[in-house]
PDB file of C-alpha atoms in Angstrom:
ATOM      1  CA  UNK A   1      13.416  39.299 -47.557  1.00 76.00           C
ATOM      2  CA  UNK A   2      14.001  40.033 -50.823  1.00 76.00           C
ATOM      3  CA  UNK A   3      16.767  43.036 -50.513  1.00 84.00           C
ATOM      4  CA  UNK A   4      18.591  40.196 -47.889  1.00 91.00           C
ATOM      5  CA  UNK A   5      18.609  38.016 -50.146  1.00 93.00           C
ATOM      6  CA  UNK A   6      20.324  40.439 -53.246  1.00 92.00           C
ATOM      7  CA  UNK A   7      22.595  41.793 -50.419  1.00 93.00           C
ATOM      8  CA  UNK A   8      23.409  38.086 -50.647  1.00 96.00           C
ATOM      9  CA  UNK A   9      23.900  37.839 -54.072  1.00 96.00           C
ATOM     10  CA  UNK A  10      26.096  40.807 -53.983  1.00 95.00           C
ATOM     11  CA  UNK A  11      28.429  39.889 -51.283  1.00 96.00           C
ATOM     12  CA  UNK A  12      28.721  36.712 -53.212  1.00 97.00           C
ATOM     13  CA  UNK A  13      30.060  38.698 -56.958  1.00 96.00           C
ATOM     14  CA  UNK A  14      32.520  40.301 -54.625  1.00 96.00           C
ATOM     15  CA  UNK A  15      34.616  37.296 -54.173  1.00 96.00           C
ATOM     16  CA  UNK A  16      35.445  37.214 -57.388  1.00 94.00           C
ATOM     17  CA  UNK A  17      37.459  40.249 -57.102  1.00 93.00           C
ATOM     18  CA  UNK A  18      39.386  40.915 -60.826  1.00 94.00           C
ATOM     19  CA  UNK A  19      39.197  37.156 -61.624  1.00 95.00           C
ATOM     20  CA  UNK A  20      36.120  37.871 -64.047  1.00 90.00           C
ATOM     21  CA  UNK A  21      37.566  40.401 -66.223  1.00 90.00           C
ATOM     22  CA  UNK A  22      36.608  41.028 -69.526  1.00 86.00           C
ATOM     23  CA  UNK A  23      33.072  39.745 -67.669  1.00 87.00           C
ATOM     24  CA  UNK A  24      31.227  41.417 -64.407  1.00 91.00           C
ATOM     25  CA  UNK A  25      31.287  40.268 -61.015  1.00 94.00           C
ATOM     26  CA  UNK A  26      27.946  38.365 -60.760  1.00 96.00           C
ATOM     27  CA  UNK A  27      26.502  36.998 -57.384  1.00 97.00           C
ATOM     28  CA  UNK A  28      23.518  34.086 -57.059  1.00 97.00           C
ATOM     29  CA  UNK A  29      21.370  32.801 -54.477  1.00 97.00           C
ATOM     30  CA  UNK A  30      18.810  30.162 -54.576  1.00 97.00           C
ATOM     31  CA  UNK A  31      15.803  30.389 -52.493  1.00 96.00           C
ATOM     32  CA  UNK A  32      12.995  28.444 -51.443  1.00 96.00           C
ATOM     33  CA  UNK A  33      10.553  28.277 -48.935  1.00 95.00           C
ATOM     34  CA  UNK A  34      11.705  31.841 -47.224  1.00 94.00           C
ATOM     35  CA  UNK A  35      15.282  29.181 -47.106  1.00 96.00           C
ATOM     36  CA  UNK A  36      18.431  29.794 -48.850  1.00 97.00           C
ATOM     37  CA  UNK A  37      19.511  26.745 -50.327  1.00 98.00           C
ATOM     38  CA  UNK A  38      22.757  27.895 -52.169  1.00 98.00           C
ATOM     39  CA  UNK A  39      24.384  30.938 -52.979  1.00 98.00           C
ATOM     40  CA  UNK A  40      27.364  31.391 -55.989  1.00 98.00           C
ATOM     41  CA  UNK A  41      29.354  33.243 -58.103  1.00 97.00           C
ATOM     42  CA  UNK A  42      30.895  33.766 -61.424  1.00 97.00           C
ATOM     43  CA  UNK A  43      34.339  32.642 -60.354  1.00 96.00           C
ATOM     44  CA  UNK A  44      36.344  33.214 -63.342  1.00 95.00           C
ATOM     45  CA  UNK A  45      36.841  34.576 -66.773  1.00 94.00           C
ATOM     46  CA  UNK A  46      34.816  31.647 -68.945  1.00 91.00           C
ATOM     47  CA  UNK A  47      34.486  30.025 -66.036  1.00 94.00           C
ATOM     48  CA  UNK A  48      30.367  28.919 -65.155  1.00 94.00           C
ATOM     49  CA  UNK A  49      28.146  31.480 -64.445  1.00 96.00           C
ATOM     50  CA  UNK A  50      26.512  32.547 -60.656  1.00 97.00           C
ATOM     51  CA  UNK A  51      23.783  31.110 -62.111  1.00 96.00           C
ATOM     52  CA  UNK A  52      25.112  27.193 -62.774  1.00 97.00           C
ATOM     53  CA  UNK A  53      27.469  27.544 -59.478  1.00 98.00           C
ATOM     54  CA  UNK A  54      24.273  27.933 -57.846  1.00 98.00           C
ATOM     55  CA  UNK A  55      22.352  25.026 -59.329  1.00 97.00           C
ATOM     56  CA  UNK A  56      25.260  22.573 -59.047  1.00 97.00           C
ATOM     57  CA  UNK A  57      24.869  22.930 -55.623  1.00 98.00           C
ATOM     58  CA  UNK A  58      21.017  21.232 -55.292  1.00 98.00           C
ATOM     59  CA  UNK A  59      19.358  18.880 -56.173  1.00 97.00           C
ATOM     60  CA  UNK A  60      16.756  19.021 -59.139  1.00 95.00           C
ATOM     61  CA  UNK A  61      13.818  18.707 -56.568  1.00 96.00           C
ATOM     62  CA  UNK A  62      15.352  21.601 -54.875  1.00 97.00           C
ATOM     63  CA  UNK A  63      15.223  23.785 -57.757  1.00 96.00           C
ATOM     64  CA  UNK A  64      12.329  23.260 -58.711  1.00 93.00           C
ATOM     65  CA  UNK A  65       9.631  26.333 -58.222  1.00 91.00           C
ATOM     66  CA  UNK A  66      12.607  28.072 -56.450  1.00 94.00           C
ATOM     67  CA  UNK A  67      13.354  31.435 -56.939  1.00 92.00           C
ATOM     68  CA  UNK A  68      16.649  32.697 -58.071  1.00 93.00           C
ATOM     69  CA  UNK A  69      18.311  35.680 -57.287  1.00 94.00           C
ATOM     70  CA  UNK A  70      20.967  37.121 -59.457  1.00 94.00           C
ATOM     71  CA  UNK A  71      22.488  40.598 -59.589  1.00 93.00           C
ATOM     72  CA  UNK A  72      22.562  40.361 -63.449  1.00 90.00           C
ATOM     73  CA  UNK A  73      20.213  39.320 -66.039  1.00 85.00           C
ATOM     74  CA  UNK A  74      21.200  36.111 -66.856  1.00 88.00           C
ATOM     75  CA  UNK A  75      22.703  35.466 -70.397  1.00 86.00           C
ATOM     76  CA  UNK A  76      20.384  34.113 -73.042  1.00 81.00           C
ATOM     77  CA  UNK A  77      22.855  33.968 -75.846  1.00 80.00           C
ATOM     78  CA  UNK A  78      25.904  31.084 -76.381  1.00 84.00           C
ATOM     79  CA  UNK A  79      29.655  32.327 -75.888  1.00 85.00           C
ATOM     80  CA  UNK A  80      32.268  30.509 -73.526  1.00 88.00           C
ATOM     81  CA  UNK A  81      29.339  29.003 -71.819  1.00 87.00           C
ATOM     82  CA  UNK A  82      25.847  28.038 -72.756  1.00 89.00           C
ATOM     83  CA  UNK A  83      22.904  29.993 -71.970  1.00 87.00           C
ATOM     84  CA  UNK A  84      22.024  30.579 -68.072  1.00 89.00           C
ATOM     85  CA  UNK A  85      17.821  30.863 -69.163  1.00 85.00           C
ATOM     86  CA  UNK A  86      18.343  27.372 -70.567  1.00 85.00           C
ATOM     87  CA  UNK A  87      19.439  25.976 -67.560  1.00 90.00           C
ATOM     88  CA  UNK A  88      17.626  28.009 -65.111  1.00 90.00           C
ATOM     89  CA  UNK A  89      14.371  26.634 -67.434  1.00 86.00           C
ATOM     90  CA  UNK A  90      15.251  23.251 -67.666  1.00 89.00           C
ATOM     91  CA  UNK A  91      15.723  23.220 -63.414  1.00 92.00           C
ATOM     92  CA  UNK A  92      12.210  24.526 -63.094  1.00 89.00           C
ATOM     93  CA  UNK A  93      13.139  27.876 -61.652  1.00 90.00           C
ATOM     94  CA  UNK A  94       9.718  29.535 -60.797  1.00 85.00           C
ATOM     95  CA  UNK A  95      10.949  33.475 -60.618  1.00 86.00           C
ATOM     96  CA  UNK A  96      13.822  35.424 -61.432  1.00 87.00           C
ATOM     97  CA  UNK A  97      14.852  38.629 -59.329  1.00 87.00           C
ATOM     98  CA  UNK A  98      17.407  40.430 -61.110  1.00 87.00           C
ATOM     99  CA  UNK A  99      19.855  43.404 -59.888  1.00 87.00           C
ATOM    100  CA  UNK A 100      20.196  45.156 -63.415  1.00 84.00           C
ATOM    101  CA  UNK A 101      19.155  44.117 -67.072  1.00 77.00           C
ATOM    102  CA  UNK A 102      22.522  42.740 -68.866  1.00 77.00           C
ATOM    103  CA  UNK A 103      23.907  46.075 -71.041  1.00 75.00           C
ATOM    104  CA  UNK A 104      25.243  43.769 -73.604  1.00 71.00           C
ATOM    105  CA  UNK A 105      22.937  43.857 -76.838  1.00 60.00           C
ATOM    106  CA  UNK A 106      23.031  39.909 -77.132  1.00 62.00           C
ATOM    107  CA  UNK A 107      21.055  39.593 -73.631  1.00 55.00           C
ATOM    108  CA  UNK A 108      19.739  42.629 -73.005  1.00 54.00           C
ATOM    109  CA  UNK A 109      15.879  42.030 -72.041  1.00 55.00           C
ATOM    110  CA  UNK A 110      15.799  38.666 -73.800  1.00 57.00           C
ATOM    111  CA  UNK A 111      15.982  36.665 -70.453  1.00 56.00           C
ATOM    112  CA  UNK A 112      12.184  38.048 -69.776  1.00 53.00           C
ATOM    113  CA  UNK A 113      11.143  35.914 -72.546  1.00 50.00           C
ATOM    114  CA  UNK A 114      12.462  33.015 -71.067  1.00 50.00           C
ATOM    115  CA  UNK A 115      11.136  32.855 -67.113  1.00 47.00           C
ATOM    116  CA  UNK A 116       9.985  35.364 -64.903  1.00 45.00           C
ATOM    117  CA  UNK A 117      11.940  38.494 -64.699  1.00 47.00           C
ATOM    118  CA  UNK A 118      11.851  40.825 -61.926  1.00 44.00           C
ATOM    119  CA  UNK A 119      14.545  43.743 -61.722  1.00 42.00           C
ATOM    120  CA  UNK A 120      15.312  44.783 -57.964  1.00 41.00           C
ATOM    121  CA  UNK A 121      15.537  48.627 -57.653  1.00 42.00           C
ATOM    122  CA  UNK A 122      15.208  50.236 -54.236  1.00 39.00           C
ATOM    123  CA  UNK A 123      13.728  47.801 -52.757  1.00 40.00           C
ATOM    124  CA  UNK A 124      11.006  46.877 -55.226  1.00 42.00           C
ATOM    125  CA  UNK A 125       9.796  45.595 -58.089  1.00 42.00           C
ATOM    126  CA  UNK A 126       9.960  47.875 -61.095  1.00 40.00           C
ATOM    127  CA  UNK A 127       9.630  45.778 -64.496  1.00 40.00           C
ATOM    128  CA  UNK A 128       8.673  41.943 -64.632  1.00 45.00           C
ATOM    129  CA  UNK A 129       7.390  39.935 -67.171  1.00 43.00           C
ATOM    130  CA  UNK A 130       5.887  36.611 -67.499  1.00 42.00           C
ATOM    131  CA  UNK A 131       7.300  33.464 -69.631  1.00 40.00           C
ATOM    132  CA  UNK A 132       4.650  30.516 -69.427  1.00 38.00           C
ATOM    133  CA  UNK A 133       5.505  27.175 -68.729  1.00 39.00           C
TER     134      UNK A 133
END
């Protein structure tokens, strides 16, 4: 389930094509109860992350104890946007499953402080840490 769902989250950075540059394509999808509720991308240079497109598209009650799949670690630092941990904390995200840690020294690793982390290599789980509620 969990490699469908960052196969998801892949195809979904794709559509972004070049429109992200100086950024990475980044895909999203929100799950709960084995369901996908939404899935998202970063759509544009400054533009909201995977991360927010995703959570704009539910409810609070949805998101909350979901799990979020992302193929990047999600920013914990402020630039053209605020932080995705905030937001993914203040929806009540339960877990995190990520497709790489973010390379960039401001977020790199930080997000595990923040919820749960899980990076998604070959089809499992090879680092996660716990933030508690």
């Amino acid at each position: 389930m969990l490699t469908d769902w960052m196969q998801l989250a892949v195809t979904q950075a794709k559509k972004a094509g070049v429109a992200t540059y100086q950024n990475p394509q980044v895909g999203a999808v929100l799950v709960k109860d084995g369901q996908v509720l939404a899935q998202g991308y970063h759509h544009y240079f400054g533009g909201d992350h995977a991360e927010v497109d995703v959570l704009r598209q539910v409810t609070s009650e949805q998101a909350k104890d979901a799990t979020l799949v992302v193929t990047l670690e999600p920013c914990s630092h402020y630039g053209k946007t605020p932080p995705c941990c905030e937001r993914i904390v203040q929806a009540g995200i339960r877990k995190v499953v990520i497709g790489q840690l973010d390379p960039i020294q401001l977020s790199v690793a930080r997000a595990a402080s923040i919820c749960w982390i899980m990076t998604w290599r070959s089809s499992r789980v090879v680092w996660q840490r716990k933030y508690e509620r």
